[in-house]
Amino acid sequence: DQQVKQNSPSLSVQEGRISILNCDYTNSMFDYFLWYKKYPAEGPTFLISISSIKDKNEDGRFTVFLNKSAKHLSLHIVPSQPGDSAVYFCAASPMGTYKYIFGTGTRLKVLA
Amino acid sequence: DGGITQSPKYLFRKEGQNVTLSCEQNLNHDAMYWYRQDPGQGLRLIYYSQIVNDFQKGDIAEGYSVSREKKESFPLTVTSAQKNPTAFYLCASSPSPDRGPEAFFGQGTRLTVV
């Protein structure tokens, strides 16, 4: 049973436009959500996180929105740049644990 | 520079042999993790350790073993019992929860069984 789901395996966006990556979860006991960016044959790099007590967190071009009632979070990248082309993973950490549960990733392609 | 070092980057193993993947961190992080990534799939947790001399199984621990004798080190042994060991292995570490939720990853080791 997959607790963190990224239902879109891929997304293409024109340079300069907004990229919206989505993530759904099933466990209401997650207290942190994180987004990672990954290039092939490299380790994921941390992008941005959000606590379950917030509904928005912003860092430069990256904003994460959390809708607890819908058990849904999204990552907005604006404006999108060709260097943003990568696989993006959503992850969640259950309350009181050190564990991280990852989604299957969404491959973003930003077209120049 | 602080970080997580995985070695080697590429590893070839003959079927039936055990192999150990190295992971070292100098971030003074309490927790360390091993994940596996297969093509088209997310990261699946193999083992994790919250403190020295203690570790817990993740979702896919069968055929793997770990040790945590030092805070800085968390080696993963892929045993001959692991039925499908060819994959990209990622090590990560994180501070205690009260110092931030982020986990930081190494660059990965690609293991190929030949």
GROMACS .gro file of N, CA and C in nm, chain A residues 32 34 36 38-46 49 87 89 93 96-105, chain B residues 9 30-31 33 35 37 41-43 45 48 50 59 88 90 94-97 101-107:
model
  156
   32TYR      N    1   0.591   1.603   0.844
   32TYR     CA    2   0.672   1.684   0.753
   32TYR      C    3   0.662   1.627   0.614
   34LEU      N    4   0.845   1.678   0.219
   34LEU     CA    5   0.966   1.732   0.157
   34LEU      C    6   0.962   1.707   0.008
   36TYR      N    7   1.234   1.668  -0.322
   36TYR     CA    8   1.371   1.647  -0.364
   36TYR      C    9   1.376   1.649  -0.516
   38LYS      N   10   1.616   1.519  -0.845
   38LYS     CA   11   1.718   1.419  -0.872
   38LYS      C   12   1.755   1.415  -1.019
   39TYR      N   13   1.886   1.420  -1.045
   39TYR     CA   14   1.938   1.398  -1.179
   39TYR      C   15   1.980   1.252  -1.190
   40PRO      N   16   1.986   1.199  -1.314
   40PRO     CA   17   2.026   1.058  -1.332
   40PRO      C   18   2.162   1.029  -1.270
   41ALA      N   19   2.173   0.914  -1.209
   41ALA     CA   20   2.298   0.864  -1.151
   41ALA      C   21   2.356   0.956  -1.043
   42GLU      N   22   2.270   1.038  -0.981
   42GLU     CA   23   2.313   1.121  -0.870
   42GLU      C   24   2.217   1.102  -0.753
   43GLY      N   25   2.260   1.145  -0.634
   43GLY     CA   26   2.170   1.142  -0.520
   43GLY      C   27   2.070   1.256  -0.526
   44PRO      N   28   1.954   1.239  -0.466
   44PRO     CA   29   1.855   1.348  -0.461
   44PRO      C   30   1.909   1.467  -0.382
   45THR      N   31   1.871   1.586  -0.422
   45THR     CA   32   1.905   1.705  -0.345
   45THR      C   33   1.778   1.766  -0.287
   46PHE      N   34   1.787   1.807  -0.164
   46PHE     CA   35   1.672   1.863  -0.095
   46PHE      C   36   1.636   1.998  -0.154
   49SER      N   37   1.077   2.201   0.224
   49SER     CA   38   0.993   2.117   0.309
   49SER      C   39   0.880   2.203   0.365
   87VAL      N   40   1.400   1.464  -1.218
   87VAL     CA   41   1.292   1.391  -1.153
   87VAL      C   42   1.270   1.450  -1.014
   89PHE      N   43   1.090   1.413  -0.645
   89PHE     CA   44   1.030   1.319  -0.552
   89PHE      C   45   0.966   1.394  -0.437
   93SER      N   46   0.740   1.232   0.626
   93SER     CA   47   0.800   1.175   0.746
   93SER      C   48   0.693   1.157   0.853
   96GLY      N   49   0.715   1.157   1.490
   96GLY     CA   50   0.788   1.083   1.592
   96GLY      C   51   0.886   0.981   1.539
   97THR      N   52   0.906   0.978   1.408
   97THR     CA   53   1.000   0.881   1.352
   97THR      C   54   1.107   0.954   1.271
   98TYR      N   55   1.209   0.882   1.238
   98TYR     CA   56   1.312   0.933   1.149
   98TYR      C   57   1.289   0.887   1.006
   99LYS      N   58   1.182   0.816   0.980
   99LYS     CA   59   1.164   0.757   0.848
   99LYS      C   60   1.119   0.859   0.745
  100TYR      N   61   1.151   0.831   0.620
  100TYR     CA   62   1.104   0.911   0.507
  100TYR      C   63   1.044   0.815   0.406
  101ILE      N   64   0.922   0.844   0.364
  101ILE     CA   65   0.855   0.760   0.265
  101ILE      C   66   0.843   0.841   0.138
  102PHE      N   67   0.893   0.783   0.029
  102PHE     CA   68   0.902   0.857  -0.097
  102PHE      C   69   0.793   0.814  -0.195
  103GLY      N   70   0.752   0.908  -0.278
  103GLY     CA   71   0.669   0.876  -0.392
  103GLY      C   72   0.755   0.822  -0.505
  104THR      N   73   0.691   0.792  -0.618
  104THR     CA   74   0.761   0.730  -0.730
  104THR      C   75   0.826   0.832  -0.824
  105GLY      N   76   0.801   0.959  -0.800
  105GLY     CA   77   0.869   1.063  -0.876
  105GLY      C   78   0.791   1.109  -0.998
  121LYS      N   79   3.143   0.426  -0.663
  121LYS     CA   80   3.031   0.478  -0.741
  121LYS      C   81   2.970   0.367  -0.828
  142ASP      N   82   2.248   1.217   1.348
  142ASP     CA   83   2.217   1.100   1.429
  142ASP      C   84   2.171   0.982   1.344
  143ALA      N   85   2.086   1.011   1.247
  143ALA     CA   86   2.019   0.904   1.173
  143ALA      C   87   2.084   0.882   1.036
  145TYR      N   88   2.042   0.618   0.664
  145TYR     CA   89   1.945   0.538   0.589
  145TYR      C   90   2.010   0.476   0.467
  147TYR      N   91   1.857   0.346   0.092
  147TYR     CA   92   1.745   0.333   0.000
  147TYR      C   93   1.794   0.264  -0.127
  149GLN      N   94   1.690   0.239  -0.548
  149GLN     CA   95   1.609   0.291  -0.656
  149GLN      C   96   1.622   0.199  -0.777
  153GLN      N   97   1.100   0.363  -1.061
  153GLN     CA   98   1.040   0.349  -0.928
  153GLN      C   99   1.095   0.455  -0.833
  154GLY      N  100   1.027   0.470  -0.723
  154GLY     CA  101   1.073   0.564  -0.622
  154GLY      C  102   1.184   0.504  -0.539
  155LEU      N  103   1.213   0.571  -0.429
  155LEU     CA  104   1.317   0.524  -0.337
  155LEU      C  105   1.250   0.435  -0.232
  157LEU      N  106   1.295   0.209   0.115
  157LEU     CA  107   1.380   0.205   0.232
  157LEU      C  108   1.423   0.062   0.265
  160TYR      N  109   1.732   0.159   0.830
  160TYR     CA  110   1.768   0.288   0.884
  160TYR      C  111   1.815   0.272   1.028
  162GLN      N  112   1.876   0.511   1.386
  162GLN     CA  113   1.855   0.639   1.453
  162GLN      C  114   1.970   0.672   1.547
  171ASP      N  115   1.130  -0.130   0.436
  171ASP     CA  116   1.027  -0.206   0.363
  171ASP      C  117   1.082  -0.325   0.285
  200PHE      N  118   2.038   0.093  -0.804
  200PHE     CA  119   2.111   0.212  -0.761
  200PHE      C  120   2.084   0.230  -0.612
  202LEU      N  121   2.127   0.428  -0.251
  202LEU     CA  122   2.147   0.563  -0.198
  202LEU      C  123   2.152   0.560  -0.047
  206SER      N  124   2.027   1.225   0.844
  206SER     CA  125   1.947   1.339   0.889
  206SER      C  126   1.980   1.368   1.035
  207PRO      N  127   1.965   1.495   1.074
  207PRO     CA  128   1.987   1.528   1.215
  207PRO      C  129   1.869   1.478   1.298
  208SER      N  130   1.874   1.499   1.425
  208SER     CA  131   1.760   1.463   1.509
  208SER      C  132   1.641   1.549   1.469
  209PRO      N  133   1.518   1.499   1.487
  209PRO     CA  134   1.400   1.571   1.438
  209PRO      C  135   1.389   1.715   1.485
  213PRO      N  136   1.390   1.859   0.948
  213PRO     CA  137   1.340   1.732   0.895
  213PRO      C  138   1.417   1.680   0.774
  214GLU      N  139   1.510   1.758   0.719
  214GLU     CA  140   1.566   1.719   0.591
  214GLU      C  141   1.666   1.605   0.604
  215ALA      N  142   1.657   1.512   0.510
  215ALA     CA  143   1.760   1.410   0.494
  215ALA      C  144   1.848   1.451   0.376
  216PHE      N  145   1.977   1.423   0.388
  216PHE     CA  146   2.074   1.458   0.284
  216PHE      C  147   2.131   1.330   0.228
  217PHE      N  148   2.145   1.327   0.096
  217PHE     CA  149   2.184   1.204   0.028
  217PHE      C  150   2.327   1.209  -0.022
  218GLY      N  151   2.386   1.089  -0.030
  218GLY     CA  152   2.512   1.073  -0.101
  218GLY      C  153   2.487   1.063  -0.250
  219GLN      N  154   2.593   1.041  -0.326
  219GLN     CA  155   2.584   1.038  -0.472
  219GLN      C  156   2.543   0.903  -0.527
   0.00000   0.00000   0.00000
